[in-house]
Tab-separated table of C-alpha atoms and ligand atoms in Angstrom:
chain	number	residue	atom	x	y	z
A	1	UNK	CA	119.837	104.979	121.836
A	2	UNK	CA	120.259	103.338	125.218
A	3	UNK	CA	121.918	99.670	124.766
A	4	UNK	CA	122.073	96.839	127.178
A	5	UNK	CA	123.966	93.975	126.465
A	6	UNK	CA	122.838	90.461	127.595
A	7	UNK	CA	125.813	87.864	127.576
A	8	UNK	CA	123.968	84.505	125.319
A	9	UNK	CA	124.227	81.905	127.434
A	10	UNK	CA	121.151	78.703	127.839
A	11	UNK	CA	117.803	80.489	125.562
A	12	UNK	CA	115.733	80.266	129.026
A	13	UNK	CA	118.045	81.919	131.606
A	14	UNK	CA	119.218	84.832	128.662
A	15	UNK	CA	115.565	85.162	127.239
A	16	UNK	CA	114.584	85.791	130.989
A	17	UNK	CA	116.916	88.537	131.618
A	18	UNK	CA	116.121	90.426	128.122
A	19	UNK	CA	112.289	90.161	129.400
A	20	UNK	CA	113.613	91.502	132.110
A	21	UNK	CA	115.095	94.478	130.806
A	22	UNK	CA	112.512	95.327	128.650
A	23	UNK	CA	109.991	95.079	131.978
A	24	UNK	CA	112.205	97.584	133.731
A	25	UNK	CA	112.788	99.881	130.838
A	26	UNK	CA	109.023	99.503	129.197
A	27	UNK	CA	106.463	99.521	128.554
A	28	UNK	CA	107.235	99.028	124.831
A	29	UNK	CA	104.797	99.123	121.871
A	30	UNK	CA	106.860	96.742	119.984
A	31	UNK	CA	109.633	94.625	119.705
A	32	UNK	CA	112.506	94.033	116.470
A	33	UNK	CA	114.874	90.955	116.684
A	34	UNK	CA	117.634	90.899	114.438
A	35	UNK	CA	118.667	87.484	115.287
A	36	UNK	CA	121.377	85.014	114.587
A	37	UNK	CA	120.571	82.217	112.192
A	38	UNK	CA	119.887	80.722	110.387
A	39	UNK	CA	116.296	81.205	111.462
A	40	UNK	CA	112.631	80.716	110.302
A	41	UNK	CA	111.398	83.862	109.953
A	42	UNK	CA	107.941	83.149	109.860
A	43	UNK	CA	107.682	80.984	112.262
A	44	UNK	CA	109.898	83.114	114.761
A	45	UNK	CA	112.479	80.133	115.477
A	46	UNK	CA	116.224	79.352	115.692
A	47	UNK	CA	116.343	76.751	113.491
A	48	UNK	CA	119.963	74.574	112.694
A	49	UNK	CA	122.244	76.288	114.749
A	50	UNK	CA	125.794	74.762	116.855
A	51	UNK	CA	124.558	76.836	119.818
A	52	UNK	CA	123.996	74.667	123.029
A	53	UNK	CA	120.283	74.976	123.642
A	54	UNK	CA	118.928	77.162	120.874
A	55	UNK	CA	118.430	74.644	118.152
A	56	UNK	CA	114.403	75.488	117.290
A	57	UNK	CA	113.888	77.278	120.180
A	58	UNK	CA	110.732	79.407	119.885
A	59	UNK	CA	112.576	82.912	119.960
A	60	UNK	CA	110.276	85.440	118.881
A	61	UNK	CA	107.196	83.472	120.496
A	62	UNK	CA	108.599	84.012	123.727
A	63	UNK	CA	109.345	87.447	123.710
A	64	UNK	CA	105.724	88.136	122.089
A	65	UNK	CA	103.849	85.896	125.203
A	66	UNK	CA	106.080	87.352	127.854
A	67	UNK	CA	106.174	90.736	126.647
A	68	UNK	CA	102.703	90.818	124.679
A	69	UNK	CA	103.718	93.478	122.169
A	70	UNK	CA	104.089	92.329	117.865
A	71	UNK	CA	107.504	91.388	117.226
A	72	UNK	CA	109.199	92.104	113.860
A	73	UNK	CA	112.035	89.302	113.721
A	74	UNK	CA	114.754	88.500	111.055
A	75	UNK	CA	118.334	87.837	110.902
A	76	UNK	CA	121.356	89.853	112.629
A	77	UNK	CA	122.680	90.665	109.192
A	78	UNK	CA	119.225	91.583	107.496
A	79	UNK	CA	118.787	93.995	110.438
A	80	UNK	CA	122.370	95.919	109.853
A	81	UNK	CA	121.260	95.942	106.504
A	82	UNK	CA	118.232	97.708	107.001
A	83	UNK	CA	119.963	100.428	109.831
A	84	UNK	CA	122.844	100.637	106.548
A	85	UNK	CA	120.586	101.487	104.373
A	86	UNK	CA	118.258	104.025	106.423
A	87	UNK	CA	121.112	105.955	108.137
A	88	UNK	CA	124.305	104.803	107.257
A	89	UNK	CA	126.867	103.556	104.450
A	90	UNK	CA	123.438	102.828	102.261
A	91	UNK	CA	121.366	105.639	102.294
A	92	UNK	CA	119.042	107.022	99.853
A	93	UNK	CA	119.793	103.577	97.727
A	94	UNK	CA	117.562	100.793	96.291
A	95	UNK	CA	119.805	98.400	95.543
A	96	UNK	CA	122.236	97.824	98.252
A	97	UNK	CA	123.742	94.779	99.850
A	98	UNK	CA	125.299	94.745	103.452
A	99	UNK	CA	128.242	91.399	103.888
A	100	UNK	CA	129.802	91.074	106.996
A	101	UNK	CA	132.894	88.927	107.611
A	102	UNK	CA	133.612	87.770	110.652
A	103	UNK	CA	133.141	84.645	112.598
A	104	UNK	CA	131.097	84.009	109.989
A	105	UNK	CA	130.137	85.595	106.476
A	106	UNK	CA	126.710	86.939	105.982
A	107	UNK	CA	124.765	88.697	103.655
A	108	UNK	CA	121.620	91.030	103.445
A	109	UNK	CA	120.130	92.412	100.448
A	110	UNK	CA	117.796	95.281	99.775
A	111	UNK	CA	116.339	94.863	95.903
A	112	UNK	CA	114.062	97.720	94.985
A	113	UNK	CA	114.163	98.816	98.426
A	114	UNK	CA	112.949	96.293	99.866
A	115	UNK	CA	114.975	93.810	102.155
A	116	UNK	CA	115.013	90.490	100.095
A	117	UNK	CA	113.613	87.078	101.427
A	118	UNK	CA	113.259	84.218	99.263
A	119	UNK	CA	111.516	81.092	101.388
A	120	UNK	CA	113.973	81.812	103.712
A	121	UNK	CA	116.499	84.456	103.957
A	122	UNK	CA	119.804	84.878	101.950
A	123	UNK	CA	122.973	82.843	102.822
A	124	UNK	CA	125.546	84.541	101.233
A	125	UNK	CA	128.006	82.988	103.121
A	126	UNK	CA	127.940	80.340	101.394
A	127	UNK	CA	128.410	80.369	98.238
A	128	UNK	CA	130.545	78.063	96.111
A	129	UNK	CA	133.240	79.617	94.496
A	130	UNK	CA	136.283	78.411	92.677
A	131	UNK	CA	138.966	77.050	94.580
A	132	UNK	CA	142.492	76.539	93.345
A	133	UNK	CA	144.363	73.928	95.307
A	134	UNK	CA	147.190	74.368	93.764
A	135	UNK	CA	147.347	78.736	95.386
A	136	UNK	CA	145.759	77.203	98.191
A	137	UNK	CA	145.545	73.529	99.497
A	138	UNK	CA	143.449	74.660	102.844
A	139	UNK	CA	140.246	72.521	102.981
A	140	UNK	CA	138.084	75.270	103.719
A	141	UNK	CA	136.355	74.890	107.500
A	142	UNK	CA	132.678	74.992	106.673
A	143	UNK	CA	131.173	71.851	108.767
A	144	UNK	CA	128.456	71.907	106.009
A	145	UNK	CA	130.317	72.984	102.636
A	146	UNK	CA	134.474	72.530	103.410
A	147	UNK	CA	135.324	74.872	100.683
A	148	UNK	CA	132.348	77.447	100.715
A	149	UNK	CA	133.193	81.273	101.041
A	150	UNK	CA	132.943	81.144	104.573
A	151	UNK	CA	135.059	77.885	104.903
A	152	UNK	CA	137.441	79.911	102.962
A	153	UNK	CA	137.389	83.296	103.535
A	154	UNK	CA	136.241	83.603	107.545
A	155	UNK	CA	138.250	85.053	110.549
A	156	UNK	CA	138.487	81.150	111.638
A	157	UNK	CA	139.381	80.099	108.452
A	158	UNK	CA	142.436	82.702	108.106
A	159	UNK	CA	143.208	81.708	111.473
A	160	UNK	CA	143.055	78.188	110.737
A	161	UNK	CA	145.225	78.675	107.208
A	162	UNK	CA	147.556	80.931	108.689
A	163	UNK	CA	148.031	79.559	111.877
A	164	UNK	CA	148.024	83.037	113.394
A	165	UNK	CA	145.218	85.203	114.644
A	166	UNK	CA	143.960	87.624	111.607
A	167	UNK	CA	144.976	90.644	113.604
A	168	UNK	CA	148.412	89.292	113.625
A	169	UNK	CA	149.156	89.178	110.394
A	170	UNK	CA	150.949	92.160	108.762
A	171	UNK	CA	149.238	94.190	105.585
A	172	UNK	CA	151.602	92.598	103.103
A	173	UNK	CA	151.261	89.282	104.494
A	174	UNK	CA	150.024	87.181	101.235
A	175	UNK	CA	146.607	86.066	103.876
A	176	UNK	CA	145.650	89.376	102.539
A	177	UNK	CA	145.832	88.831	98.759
A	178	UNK	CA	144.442	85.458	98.935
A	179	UNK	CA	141.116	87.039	101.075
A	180	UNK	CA	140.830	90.096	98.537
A	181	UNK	CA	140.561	87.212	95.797
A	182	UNK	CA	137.960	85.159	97.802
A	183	UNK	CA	135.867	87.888	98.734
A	184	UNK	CA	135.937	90.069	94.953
A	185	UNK	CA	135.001	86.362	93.251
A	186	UNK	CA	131.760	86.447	96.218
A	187	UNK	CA	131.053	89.575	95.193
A	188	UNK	CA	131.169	89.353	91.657
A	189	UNK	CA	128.673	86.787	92.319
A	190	UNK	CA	126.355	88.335	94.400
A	191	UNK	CA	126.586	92.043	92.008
A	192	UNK	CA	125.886	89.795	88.677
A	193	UNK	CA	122.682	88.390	90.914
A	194	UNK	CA	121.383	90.995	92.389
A	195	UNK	CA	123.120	94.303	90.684
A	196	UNK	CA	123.600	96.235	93.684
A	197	UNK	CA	124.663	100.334	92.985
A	198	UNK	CA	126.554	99.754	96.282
A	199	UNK	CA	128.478	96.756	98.295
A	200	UNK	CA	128.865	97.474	102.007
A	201	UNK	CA	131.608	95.323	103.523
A	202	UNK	CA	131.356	95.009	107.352
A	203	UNK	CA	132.880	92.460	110.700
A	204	UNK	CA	135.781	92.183	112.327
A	205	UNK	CA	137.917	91.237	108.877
A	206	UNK	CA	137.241	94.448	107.299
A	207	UNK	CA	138.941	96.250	109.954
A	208	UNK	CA	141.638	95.681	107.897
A	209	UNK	CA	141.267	98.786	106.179
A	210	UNK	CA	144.193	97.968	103.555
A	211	UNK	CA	141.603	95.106	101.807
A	212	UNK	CA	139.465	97.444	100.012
A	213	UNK	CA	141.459	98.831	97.768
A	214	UNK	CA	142.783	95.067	96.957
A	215	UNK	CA	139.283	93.904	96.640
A	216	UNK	CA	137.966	97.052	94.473
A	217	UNK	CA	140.736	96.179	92.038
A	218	UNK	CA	140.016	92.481	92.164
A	219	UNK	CA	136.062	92.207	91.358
A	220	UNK	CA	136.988	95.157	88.346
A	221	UNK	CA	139.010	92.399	87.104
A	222	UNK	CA	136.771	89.647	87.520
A	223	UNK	CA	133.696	91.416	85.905
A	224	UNK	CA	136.130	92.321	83.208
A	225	UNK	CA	134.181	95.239	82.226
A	226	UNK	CA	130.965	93.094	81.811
A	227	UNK	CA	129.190	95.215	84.158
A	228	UNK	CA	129.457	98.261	85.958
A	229	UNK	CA	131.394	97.118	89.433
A	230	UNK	CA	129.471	97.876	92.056
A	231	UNK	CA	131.040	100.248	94.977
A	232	UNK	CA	132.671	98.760	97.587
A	233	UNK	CA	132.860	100.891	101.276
A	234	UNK	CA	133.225	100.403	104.548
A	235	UNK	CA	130.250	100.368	106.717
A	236	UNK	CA	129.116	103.784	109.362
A	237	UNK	CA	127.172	102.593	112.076
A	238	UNK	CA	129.677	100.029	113.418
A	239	UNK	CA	128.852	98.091	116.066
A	240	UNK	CA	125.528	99.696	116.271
A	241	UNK	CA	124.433	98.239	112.829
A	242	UNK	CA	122.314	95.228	114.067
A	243	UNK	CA	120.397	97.387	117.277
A	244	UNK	CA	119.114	100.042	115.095
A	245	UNK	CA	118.408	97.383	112.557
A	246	UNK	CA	116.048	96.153	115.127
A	247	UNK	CA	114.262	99.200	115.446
A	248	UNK	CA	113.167	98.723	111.798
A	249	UNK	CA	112.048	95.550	112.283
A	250	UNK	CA	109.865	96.788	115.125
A	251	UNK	CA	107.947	99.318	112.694
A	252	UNK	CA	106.813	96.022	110.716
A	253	UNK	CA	106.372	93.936	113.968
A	254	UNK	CA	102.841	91.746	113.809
B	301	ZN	ZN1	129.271	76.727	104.000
């Protein structure tokens, strides 16, 4: 796999230099994006995003015109879902969902092998979930949704609760209980959905490898033996997750 990275900066000056690239390095038959969102995947776009610039810009349009190849285009998190599920902490499964909590919190979902998409694409990030103000009287920092998972449970939203960068904090700091809570009562959301066999928990949070355990004993409790808890692991392609993601997304470009 050879990677280049592009810095995002303005859509024009960074979608130049990827063209670019790919001129240099091509030709290529065909292009996968695995983009950040939220996006319309149909119509190839950025659609509501905070990023200067990128708000609707014509992503996947562009790179087809300049490039003149099909392009296969979808989220960042659908694509590490896909590479999970093909070669890494999902393989050989069905039923498999890939979250990632970072910056943000993101979900993608393969149901009967195939990579779910309602009208748009999943948002697991924010779901509602029960919040006790009493335990914790932090807002939540979701400009849409305040007290959403990812207002609540996101790197910025420890740092902002905490007032301390995640990394900071030690293992038996009580950030940590609080977050296992959070994310298990997410969980036991999405597994009563969608009834994953397998929960793949990915992003800069989860490098804190002490959580799963905390978590694992968490959602058992919360599904309460109701249903089988789905198995919670760490992802195995890392970093690379979202890149060979794209190469999937390639082999259905159009
Ligand atoms: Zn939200």
């Amino acid at each position: 796999l050879n990677i280049t990275i592009v810095p995002t900066a303005s859509p024009e000056s960074t979608v130049a230099e990827v063209i670019r690239v790919f001129q240099q390095h091509g030709p290529i038959a065909a292009l996968g994006i695995g983009s950040f969102g939220p996006i319309d995947r149909v119509a190839g776009r950025i659609t509501s995003t905070p990023k200067a610039g990128w708000r609707d810009f014509d992503l996947a349009g562009t790179l087809r015109a300049a490039l003149g190849v099909p392009v296969g285009f979808d989220t960042d998190v659908n694509a590490a879902a896909l590479a999970e599920a093909r070669w890494g902490a999902g393989c050989g499964l069905s039923d498999f969902v890939y979250v990632t909590v970072g910056t943000g919190i993101g979900g993608g979902a393969l149901v009967n092998g195939q990579l779910l998409h309602g009208t748009s694409h999943a948002e697991m990030g924010h779901l509602r979930i029960p919040h006790d103000r009493g335990r914790d009287p932090f807002p939540g920092c979701c400009p849409y949704h305040g007290d959403c998972l990812e207002g609540l449970a996101s790197g910025p939203a420890i740092q902002a609760r905490w007032a301390a960068a995640p990394e900071s904090l030690a293992p038996h700091h009580p950030a940590w209980r609080l977050e296992a809570h959070y994310l298990a009562v997410g969980i036991a959301n999405v597994a009563c959905t969608l009834a994953p066999e397998r929960i793949v928990l990915g992003g800069g949070v989860m490098q804190q490898a002490h959580l799963f355990d905390v978590i694992r004993a968490e959602l058992r409790g919360q599904l309460n033996g109701y249903v089988r808890a789905p198995e919670i692991l760490p992802p195995q392609l890392g970093s690379r997750a979202g890149v060979s993601g794209g190469l999937i997304l390639a082999e259905h470009a159009r």
